């Protein structure tokens, strides 16, 4: 019966039996239905059996059976065929080798010739009828066996007729003859369907020149020449032959032999001790370059052709540079290679295919990049070497610019020759790069190289120390002027900053130079800040150099660090005023951040003198409060309040004030005033937000101090303040004063009553604590039992609900 039937409906319906009686009726009806169903199923089975016995069921009416999936073969028929043929050919070849090497001595010379000749002729002739019958794979296997037998014939001939000959020379002649024989065999009209003879002939052709060079004892240069000639032959085959297998094998041979020959020639060129050896190595490298460039000229794929052209260009540079290395005086190796690399740019004026021209230009660029990398250690020493003066400041001006730069780093050899690299590369970038897309990048690179050259030039030429300072100062000013007129502004600004840093450290050798340089740098960057697009970078730099000038001025005047901090605060104040005048400029935030950093520096300088530290903190608070006057910098007021508080604490510590309330009340009173103001503007604000921090700042530290205070004054005053706080919280129904004041009042009272409680506990009988503990446990048990009863009641209510 549905549960949602109302009582009014039930009164108008027919009488319904009780649930137990209705359940019995339903069970009886279901039992009768099951019995009738069993009878019907039994009758149906008998009828089906009778019909099947009377006549057979047609095949179309029989139940379909699931088809059995045939097993899938794991290999293909051609694969099985090729594997069997390969194994057969290998086994026959092994058998022939065993017969030739082991069983050879059992036959005479006539028998030997007849056996090997008959077997070889049969193996080489059998593929022709097999090809006519369409058995190409079998023909390939038999042809491979025949080719292997020719190799065994050559070995047998050497063992019988040419036993005393040189092994390398015989190998060269035999491999050449075998290559010719296999080529002729593969080019026969009846052997047109065989794919193995021509690749095998090409593989054999890799050996004659190499083994001839070994047998002729022509040395490394002869071996390199043999390898390069072989590579040239392979290159020609790869470019002319149409068969894919031959072309791929020829390309592999060309790159392999060419790489070995070129590396050998390069090693000979670098190791050459005289012009003759260098000229021979240069000839070999030139041959390798001609092969690479010839291949690049004919290759159809532009990317592959460009790669071959790059290789050819680098080989030409190695050839010419090797000759110049042994011809020019010592130290001119890098300029010699650079000259050869720049000579490759003549390809821009020649009628060459575009991939070849592009490859030669890229090869020249690679050589120039290597030359610049060789000069990099020199530039690093010239620019970063002055950093060592940070540990040896004002120890006296050095003798020249090189001594000033190499104060803690070794000076590289041949600096003049190395510096030619960046100069020449900068000229190439500025004069020869004309494309609209690459012209800005080239000008940027040329500017960087020219800047590095000028910054390094005083140390290379060993100019006087003052000349180095003047030159680097001029570079800084020129970079700022270029940036001001928007000539490569980003690059020029970056170079100006880098030059100024190197100049500032370089000036640390002398006191007069330091003060002068820092003053000039501050003025330069301040003047550059008049340009709006430079101000975000130059204005913070001017603040930094002003700070450095303030520190060095105090140091020169023999001031103590805490007194120098006051001079640094002048820079902080100037930065704050400058930031206020910048308005919505992008330079405002960098200037403010830099000014804040100078304030932290002032605090650090005064940290060893607490009275002066309190003054510095107070002055920083004044600057922060002045910044907070601006509508967009209101949060600086919190910083000002914190700084004022720190200043008061430091001053109290300097006066040896040990009373806790002297430190906490300056926090509590302003915090409570702010809380009252907050509640007046927002009555819905929580009392914890308005008063919690201010009350806790005094009550909790005073409570901790009262627990260790043996006198009665602090606990009495603390209890009075806590009582007043509790009453105020109860009067105005504020949670924070009520909870904090009441908690502190209770704890303070317990602290004061603790001695009397201890005395009272000692006066009680010993059974009283156990009785109190028993009563406590009984109370807890009763409470626990009541809670369990409440839980059961709630569970019963929930189970009765729908």
Coordinates of N, CA, C and O in Angstrom, one line a residue, residues 374 547 782:
X374 N 87.3 33.5 -29.7 CA 88.7 33.4 -29.3 C 89.0 34.7 -28.6 O 89.9 34.7 -27.7
X547 N 74.1 57.2 -4.2 CA 74.3 56.5 -3.0 C 75.8 56.1 -2.8 O 76.4 56.2 -1.7
X782 N 28.5 10.5 34.0 CA 27.1 10.9 33.8 C 26.8 11.8 32.6 O 25.9 11.6 31.9

